[in-house]
Coordinates of C-alpha atoms in Angstrom, one line a residue:
M22 CA 15.2 37.3 -17.4
K23 CA 12.0 35.1 -17.0
Q24 CA 13.4 33.6 -13.8
R25 CA 14.5 36.9 -12.4
L26 CA 10.9 38.3 -13.0
H27 CA 9.4 35.3 -11.2
W28 CA 11.7 35.9 -8.2
F29 CA 10.7 39.5 -8.2
A30 CA 7.0 38.7 -8.2
M31 CA 7.2 35.8 -5.7
H32 CA 9.9 36.9 -3.4
G33 CA 11.6 40.2 -4.2
V34 CA 8.7 42.6 -3.5
I35 CA 7.7 40.6 -0.4
R36 CA 11.3 40.7 0.9
A37 CA 11.5 44.5 0.5
V38 CA 8.0 45.1 2.1
A39 CA 8.7 42.7 4.9
G40 CA 11.9 44.4 5.8
W41 CA 10.2 47.8 6.0
S42 CA 7.1 46.4 7.8
A43 CA 9.3 44.5 10.3
R44 CA 11.0 47.7 11.4
R45 CA 7.5 49.1 12.1
G46 CA 6.5 46.1 14.2
D47 CA 4.2 44.1 11.9
P48 CA 4.1 40.6 13.4
Q49 CA 4.1 38.6 10.2
A50 CA 6.8 40.7 8.7
R51 CA 8.9 40.3 11.8
L52 CA 8.5 36.5 11.4
L53 CA 10.0 36.8 7.9
A54 CA 12.6 39.5 8.4
D55 CA 13.5 40.2 12.0
P56 CA 16.9 38.6 12.9
Q57 CA 16.0 38.7 16.6
V58 CA 13.0 36.5 15.9
R59 CA 15.3 34.0 14.1
A60 CA 17.7 34.1 17.0
D61 CA 15.1 33.7 19.8
P62 CA 11.7 32.5 18.5
V63 CA 10.5 31.5 21.9
A64 CA 10.5 35.1 23.1
F65 CA 8.5 36.0 20.0
Y66 CA 6.0 33.2 20.7
E67 CA 5.1 34.8 24.0
E68 CA 5.1 38.3 22.7
L69 CA 2.5 37.2 20.1
R70 CA 0.5 35.2 22.6
A71 CA 0.0 38.3 24.8
Q72 CA -1.8 39.9 21.8
G73 CA -4.7 37.4 21.7
P74 CA -5.7 34.3 19.9
V75 CA -5.9 36.0 16.4
I76 CA -3.5 38.8 15.5
R77 CA -3.9 41.2 12.6
S78 CA -1.0 41.8 10.3
R79 CA -0.4 43.6 7.1
A80 CA -0.8 40.5 5.0
G81 CA -3.7 38.8 6.9
Y82 CA -3.8 37.2 10.3
L83 CA -1.6 35.1 12.6
T84 CA -2.4 32.7 15.4
V85 CA -0.3 31.1 18.1
D86 CA -3.3 29.7 20.0
H87 CA -3.5 25.9 20.1
A88 CA -7.3 25.7 20.1
V89 CA -7.6 28.1 17.2
A90 CA -4.8 26.3 15.2
H91 CA -6.5 22.9 15.9
E92 CA -9.8 24.2 14.6
L93 CA -8.3 25.9 11.5
L94 CA -6.4 22.8 10.4
R95 CA -9.7 20.9 10.3
S96 CA -12.1 23.6 9.2
D97 CA -14.0 23.4 5.9
D98 CA -14.2 27.2 5.8
F99 CA -10.5 27.3 5.0
R100 CA -8.3 25.8 2.3
V101 CA -4.6 25.2 1.9
I102 CA -2.5 27.9 0.3
T103 CA -1.0 27.5 -3.2
L104 CA 2.1 29.2 -4.6
G105 CA 1.5 32.8 -5.5
A106 CA -2.3 32.6 -5.0
N107 CA -2.4 35.3 -2.3
L108 CA -0.1 37.8 -4.0
P109 CA -1.6 41.2 -5.0
A110 CA -3.3 41.0 -8.4
P111 CA -0.4 42.5 -10.5
L112 CA 2.2 40.3 -8.8
R113 CA -0.1 37.3 -9.1
W114 CA -0.4 37.9 -12.9
L115 CA 3.4 38.3 -13.3
E116 CA 4.1 35.1 -11.2
R117 CA 1.7 33.0 -13.3
R118 CA 3.2 34.4 -16.6
T119 CA 6.8 33.6 -15.5
R120 CA 6.5 30.4 -13.5
D121 CA 8.1 27.2 -14.7
D122 CA 6.6 23.7 -15.0
L123 CA 8.8 22.1 -12.3
L124 CA 7.4 20.3 -9.3
H125 CA 6.8 22.4 -6.2
P126 CA 5.4 21.4 -2.8
L127 CA 3.0 24.3 -2.8
R128 CA 1.7 23.8 -6.4
P129 CA -0.8 21.3 -7.5
P130 CA -0.8 18.3 -7.8
S131 CA 1.2 18.3 -4.5
L132 CA -1.0 17.0 -1.7
L133 CA 0.0 20.1 0.2
A134 CA -1.6 22.4 -2.4
V135 CA -4.9 20.7 -3.3
E136 CA -8.3 20.2 -1.6
P137 CA -11.1 17.6 -2.2
P138 CA -12.0 16.1 -4.6
E139 CA -8.5 16.0 -5.9
H140 CA -6.9 15.7 -2.5
T141 CA -9.3 12.8 -1.6
R142 CA -8.3 10.9 -4.7
Y143 CA -4.6 11.5 -4.4
R144 CA -4.5 10.6 -0.7
K145 CA -6.6 7.4 -1.3
T146 CA -4.0 6.3 -3.9
V147 CA -1.1 6.8 -1.5
S148 CA -2.9 5.3 1.4
S149 CA -3.6 2.2 -0.5
V150 CA 0.1 1.6 -0.6
F151 CA 1.4 3.2 2.6
T152 CA -0.9 1.2 4.8
T153 CA -0.5 0.9 8.6
R154 CA 0.7 -2.7 8.1
A155 CA 3.2 -1.7 5.5
V156 CA 4.7 1.0 7.7
A157 CA 4.8 -1.3 10.7
A158 CA 6.7 -3.8 8.7
L159 CA 9.4 -1.2 8.0
R160 CA 10.5 -1.0 11.7
D161 CA 13.0 -3.8 11.3
R162 CA 14.5 -2.1 8.3
V163 CA 14.8 1.2 10.2
E164 CA 16.7 -0.7 13.0
D165 CA 19.0 -2.5 10.7
T166 CA 19.8 0.7 8.8
A167 CA 20.4 2.7 12.0
D168 CA 22.8 0.0 13.3
G169 CA 24.7 -0.1 10.1
L170 CA 25.2 3.6 10.0
L171 CA 26.2 3.7 13.7
D172 CA 28.7 0.9 13.3
G173 CA 30.2 3.0 10.5
L174 CA 30.5 6.0 12.8
A175 CA 32.1 3.9 15.5
A176 CA 34.9 2.9 13.1
G177 CA 35.6 6.5 12.1
P178 CA 36.9 9.7 13.8
G179 CA 35.7 10.6 17.3
V180 CA 34.3 14.0 16.3
V181 CA 31.7 14.0 13.5
D182 CA 28.9 16.2 12.1
V183 CA 26.1 14.1 13.2
V184 CA 23.6 15.7 10.8
E185 CA 25.8 14.9 7.8
R186 CA 26.9 11.4 8.9
Y187 CA 23.7 10.1 10.6
C188 CA 20.6 12.3 10.8
G189 CA 20.6 12.8 7.0
Q190 CA 21.7 9.3 6.1
L191 CA 19.1 7.3 8.1
P192 CA 15.9 8.8 6.7
V193 CA 17.2 8.9 3.1
A194 CA 18.3 5.3 3.3
V195 CA 14.9 4.2 4.7
I196 CA 12.8 6.2 2.3
G197 CA 15.1 5.1 -0.5
D198 CA 14.5 1.4 0.3
I199 CA 10.8 2.1 0.5
L200 CA 10.6 3.9 -2.8
G201 CA 13.1 1.9 -4.8
V202 CA 15.8 4.5 -5.0
P203 CA 19.2 2.9 -6.0
D204 CA 22.0 3.4 -3.5
A205 CA 24.0 5.3 -6.0
D206 CA 21.2 7.9 -6.3
R207 CA 20.7 8.6 -2.6
P208 CA 23.5 11.3 -2.3
K209 CA 21.7 13.1 -5.2
I210 CA 18.4 13.0 -3.2
L211 CA 20.1 14.5 -0.2
E212 CA 21.7 17.2 -2.2
F213 CA 18.5 18.1 -4.0
G214 CA 16.6 18.1 -0.7
E215 CA 19.1 20.4 1.0
L216 CA 19.0 22.8 -2.0
A217 CA 15.2 22.9 -2.2
A218 CA 14.4 23.0 1.5
P219 CA 13.8 26.8 1.5
S220 CA 11.1 26.3 -1.2
L221 CA 8.4 26.5 1.5
D222 CA 9.6 30.0 2.5
I223 CA 8.7 33.3 1.0
G224 CA 10.8 36.4 0.7
L225 CA 13.9 34.5 -0.5
S226 CA 17.0 36.4 -1.6
W227 CA 17.9 36.0 -5.3
P228 CA 20.8 33.6 -4.5
Q229 CA 18.5 31.5 -2.3
Y230 CA 15.9 31.4 -5.0
Q231 CA 18.5 30.3 -7.6
Q232 CA 19.6 27.6 -5.2
V233 CA 16.0 26.4 -4.7
Q234 CA 15.4 26.3 -8.5
H235 CA 18.6 24.3 -9.0
G236 CA 17.5 21.8 -6.4
I237 CA 13.9 21.5 -7.7
A238 CA 15.0 21.2 -11.3
G239 CA 17.5 18.5 -10.5
F240 CA 14.9 16.6 -8.4
T241 CA 12.2 16.9 -11.1
R242 CA 14.5 15.5 -13.8
W243 CA 15.7 12.7 -11.6
L244 CA 12.2 11.7 -10.5
A245 CA 10.9 11.5 -14.0
D246 CA 13.7 9.1 -15.0
H247 CA 13.3 7.1 -11.7
L248 CA 9.6 6.6 -12.4
R249 CA 10.3 5.5 -16.0
Q250 CA 12.9 3.0 -14.7
L251 CA 10.5 1.5 -12.1
R252 CA 7.6 1.3 -14.6
A253 CA 9.9 -0.6 -17.0
H254 CA 11.5 -2.7 -14.2
P255 CA 9.2 -2.7 -11.1
G256 CA 10.7 -3.9 -7.9
E257 CA 9.4 -5.1 -4.5
D258 CA 9.0 -1.5 -3.2
L259 CA 6.1 0.8 -2.4
M260 CA 6.9 3.2 -5.2
S261 CA 6.5 0.3 -7.8
E262 CA 3.2 -0.5 -6.1
L263 CA 2.1 3.1 -6.3
I264 CA 2.9 3.2 -10.0
A265 CA 0.9 0.0 -10.5
V266 CA -2.1 1.4 -8.6
S267 CA -2.0 4.7 -10.5
D268 CA -1.7 2.9 -13.9
N269 CA -4.4 0.2 -13.2
G270 CA -6.7 1.7 -10.6
E271 CA -6.9 5.4 -10.0
R272 CA -5.5 6.4 -13.4
L273 CA -3.3 9.3 -12.3
T274 CA -1.8 11.4 -15.0
E275 CA 2.0 11.4 -15.2
T276 CA 2.1 14.9 -13.7
E277 CA -0.1 13.8 -10.8
L278 CA 2.0 10.7 -10.2
Q279 CA 5.2 12.8 -10.2
G280 CA 3.7 15.4 -7.9
I281 CA 2.5 12.8 -5.4
A282 CA 5.6 10.6 -5.6
G283 CA 7.9 13.6 -5.3
L284 CA 6.2 14.9 -2.2
V285 CA 6.2 11.5 -0.5
L286 CA 9.9 11.0 -1.3
A287 CA 11.0 14.5 -0.2
A288 CA 8.8 14.7 2.9
G289 CA 9.9 11.2 3.8
F290 CA 13.3 12.4 4.7
E291 CA 13.5 16.2 4.9
T292 CA 11.5 16.7 8.1
T293 CA 12.9 13.5 9.7
V294 CA 16.4 14.9 9.3
N295 CA 15.3 17.8 11.5
L296 CA 13.5 15.6 14.0
L297 CA 16.7 13.5 14.6
G298 CA 19.0 16.5 14.8
N299 CA 16.7 18.5 17.1
G300 CA 16.3 15.4 19.3
I301 CA 20.0 14.8 19.6
R302 CA 20.6 18.4 20.5
L303 CA 17.8 18.6 23.0
L304 CA 18.9 15.4 24.8
L305 CA 22.6 16.5 24.9
N306 CA 21.5 19.8 26.3
H307 CA 19.4 18.0 29.0
P308 CA 21.4 15.1 30.4
D309 CA 18.8 14.7 33.2
Q310 CA 16.2 13.7 30.6
L311 CA 18.6 11.4 28.8
A312 CA 19.3 9.7 32.2
I313 CA 15.5 9.2 32.6
L314 CA 15.4 7.4 29.2
A315 CA 18.4 5.3 30.2
D316 CA 16.6 4.1 33.3
D317 CA 13.2 3.5 31.5
P318 CA 13.6 3.0 27.7
S319 CA 9.8 2.5 27.5
L320 CA 9.6 6.3 27.6
W321 CA 11.3 6.8 24.2
S322 CA 8.1 7.0 22.2
G323 CA 6.8 9.8 24.5
A324 CA 10.2 11.5 24.3
V325 CA 9.8 11.7 20.5
E326 CA 6.4 13.4 20.9
E327 CA 8.0 15.9 23.3
I328 CA 10.8 16.6 20.8
L329 CA 8.2 17.1 18.1
R330 CA 6.3 19.5 20.4
L331 CA 9.2 21.5 21.6
E332 CA 11.2 21.7 18.4
S333 CA 8.7 21.2 15.7
P334 CA 10.4 20.3 12.4
V335 CA 7.6 22.2 10.6
Q336 CA 7.2 25.6 12.2
L337 CA 4.4 27.2 10.2
S338 CA 1.4 26.5 8.1
A339 CA -1.3 28.7 6.5
R340 CA -4.9 28.5 5.5
V341 CA -7.0 30.8 3.3
A342 CA -10.7 31.5 4.0
R343 CA -13.1 30.1 1.4
R344 CA -15.9 32.4 2.6
D345 CA -16.5 35.1 5.0
T346 CA -16.2 33.6 8.5
D347 CA -15.3 34.1 12.1
V348 CA -12.2 32.9 13.9
A349 CA -12.2 33.2 17.7
G350 CA -14.4 36.3 17.5
T351 CA -12.4 37.9 14.6
P352 CA -14.1 38.4 11.3
V353 CA -12.0 36.9 8.4
R354 CA -13.1 37.7 4.8
A355 CA -13.0 35.2 1.9
G356 CA -9.5 35.1 0.4
E357 CA -7.8 36.3 3.5
M358 CA -4.9 34.2 4.9
V359 CA -4.3 33.0 8.5
V360 CA -0.8 32.0 9.3
I361 CA -0.8 29.1 11.8
Y362 CA 2.3 29.3 14.0
L363 CA 2.5 25.6 14.8
A364 CA 5.7 25.9 16.9
A365 CA 4.1 28.5 19.1
A366 CA 0.8 26.6 19.4
N367 CA 2.8 23.6 20.6
R368 CA 4.0 25.7 23.6
D369 CA 0.5 27.0 24.5
P370 CA 0.4 27.1 28.4
S371 CA -3.3 26.5 28.3
V372 CA -2.6 23.0 27.0
F373 CA 0.9 22.2 28.2
D374 CA 2.0 22.9 31.7
D375 CA 5.3 24.7 31.9
P376 CA 5.4 24.6 28.1
H377 CA 9.0 25.6 27.6
R378 CA 10.4 22.8 29.7
F379 CA 11.7 19.7 28.0
D380 CA 10.1 16.7 29.8
V381 CA 10.3 13.2 28.3
T382 CA 7.6 12.1 30.8
R383 CA 5.0 14.7 29.7
A384 CA 1.7 12.8 29.6
N385 CA 0.0 14.9 26.9
A386 CA 3.0 15.7 24.6
G387 CA 1.2 13.9 21.8
K388 CA -1.3 16.8 21.6
H389 CA 1.2 18.7 19.5
L390 CA 0.3 19.9 16.0
A391 CA 3.7 19.1 14.4
F392 CA 2.0 16.8 11.9
S393 CA -0.7 19.3 11.0
G394 CA -4.3 18.0 11.4
G395 CA -7.6 17.1 9.7
R396 CA -7.5 16.0 6.1
H397 CA -3.9 17.3 5.7
F398 CA -2.5 15.3 8.6
C399 CA 0.9 14.0 7.6
L400 CA 0.7 10.6 5.8
G401 CA 4.2 9.7 7.0
A402 CA 3.6 10.5 10.7
A403 CA 3.9 6.8 11.8
L404 CA 7.1 6.3 9.8
A405 CA 8.6 9.5 11.1
R406 CA 7.8 8.5 14.7
A407 CA 9.3 5.1 14.2
E408 CA 12.5 6.6 12.7
G409 CA 12.7 9.2 15.5
E410 CA 12.3 6.6 18.2
V411 CA 14.6 4.0 16.7
G412 CA 17.1 6.4 15.4
L413 CA 17.6 8.3 18.7
R414 CA 17.4 5.3 20.9
R415 CA 20.0 3.4 18.9
F416 CA 22.3 6.5 18.6
F417 CA 22.5 6.9 22.4
T418 CA 22.8 3.1 22.9
H419 CA 25.9 3.0 20.7
F420 CA 27.3 6.2 22.0
P421 CA 26.3 6.7 25.7
D422 CA 29.2 9.2 26.3
V423 CA 28.5 11.4 23.3
Q424 CA 28.9 15.2 23.9
L425 CA 28.5 18.3 21.9
A426 CA 31.7 19.4 20.2
G427 CA 30.6 22.8 19.0
L428 CA 27.6 25.2 18.8
G429 CA 26.5 23.9 15.4
N430 CA 24.6 25.9 12.7
R431 CA 20.8 26.1 12.3
R432 CA 19.3 25.7 8.8
P433 CA 18.6 29.1 7.2
T434 CA 14.9 28.2 6.7
R435 CA 11.8 29.6 8.4
V436 CA 9.1 27.0 7.8
L437 CA 11.4 24.1 8.5
R438 CA 13.5 24.1 11.7
G439 CA 16.6 21.9 12.1
W440 CA 20.3 21.8 12.2
A441 CA 22.5 22.2 9.1
E442 CA 25.6 21.1 11.1
L443 CA 25.9 19.6 14.6
P444 CA 29.4 18.5 15.6
V445 CA 29.6 15.9 18.4
S446 CA 32.3 13.9 20.1
L447 CA 31.3 10.3 20.1
G448 CA 33.2 9.6 23.3
S449 CA 35.3 6.8 24.7
S450 CA 32.5 4.3 24.3
A451 CA 32.2 4.8 20.5
S452 CA 32.9 1.2 19.9
G453 CA 29.4 0.0 18.9
H454 CA 29.0 -1.9 22.2
P455 CA 25.6 -1.0 23.6
N456 CA 25.1 0.6 26.9
P457 CA 23.1 -2.1 28.9
R458 CA 20.9 0.6 30.5
F459 CA 19.6 1.7 27.0
A460 CA 19.8 -1.8 25.5
Q461 CA 17.5 -3.6 27.8
T462 CA 14.5 -3.2 25.4
L463 CA 16.4 -3.6 22.1

């Protein structure tokens, strides 16, 4: 009963109201509940863009404007949103009375849900371990892991679900190595991540909510045991270093350590799965762009930026006004929320020429906001970029004749965008022998 009441407060009422409001044209409700928006978000981007830089909705405001989004992500007049904080007072009271004590990405001490001074302290602790040098040193590990997975694909059937067999396996193997996750536990992490992925969404159905709770509960229990094991038997991994730093330096509480470690682990693979899947699908849909990369492999890093821009793994963010303020000429009161439509801002024609065109040579693709911005800029951006570049380049090197073998299925999430299934035919060259055009810089 307690769990059902929590769902009602956090999702049930919102789900019902969103459905009613979407039918009446409310933009934020349509984002949540309109099947046409899910089917064709690009048309919705442009519909919203025509309404101005800041759009009023029933639950607050919405922006698709790149300049406004850029400013909001950096503004001290706004804070990140926390789970349930912007519900109407009666629902907020019920949500707090019925919530559990499990980890959640939108609940403190998650880095996504706190502001300075806590955010500064937590980020400093993680940054002391995940240094630029440490991430750079991981590139060889990414390459070796990718090659091992691709050799395994070459030895198997010619048609595979590339999300299950590669896009999911590469980032969980890499982050598992980084954070000392035993090989035997990695399938669990993938399972928990898949179950909990909709946890960033609101308006979940009761079955979706139960699935999320199952995933979060399993992950919370596993993580607590994993940290105990590493504390008793530290290894040469960054999670063991993070535990040592938290025990001897910053003195994080066990809850803080679990919240930070859990987010680093989950974020370390969940969005990268989407980056790889989105990238493979885009490149297979645009063989002309794949041919450009084959002729000039130095363009791969820019291609990853273009994939991040055009198919942002994280579609949405939100900020809440700390005080009465003004956003692009629109008054916003303290406590009001602004939804930042990152995916639409990344296709703003005032920043990106012909913004819906996929162009691996686009000079300013790196101006995208896929990694957020300001003090909440993604800590794992460098690692994600390396995994995207290496993972995609190696995939098309091993399988230069790969083709789509079906339409695939999108993930049923709104905040995260990626593929749940993407069948491909590896082609006649699926032997592990590299295509010399792609391989010239390997």
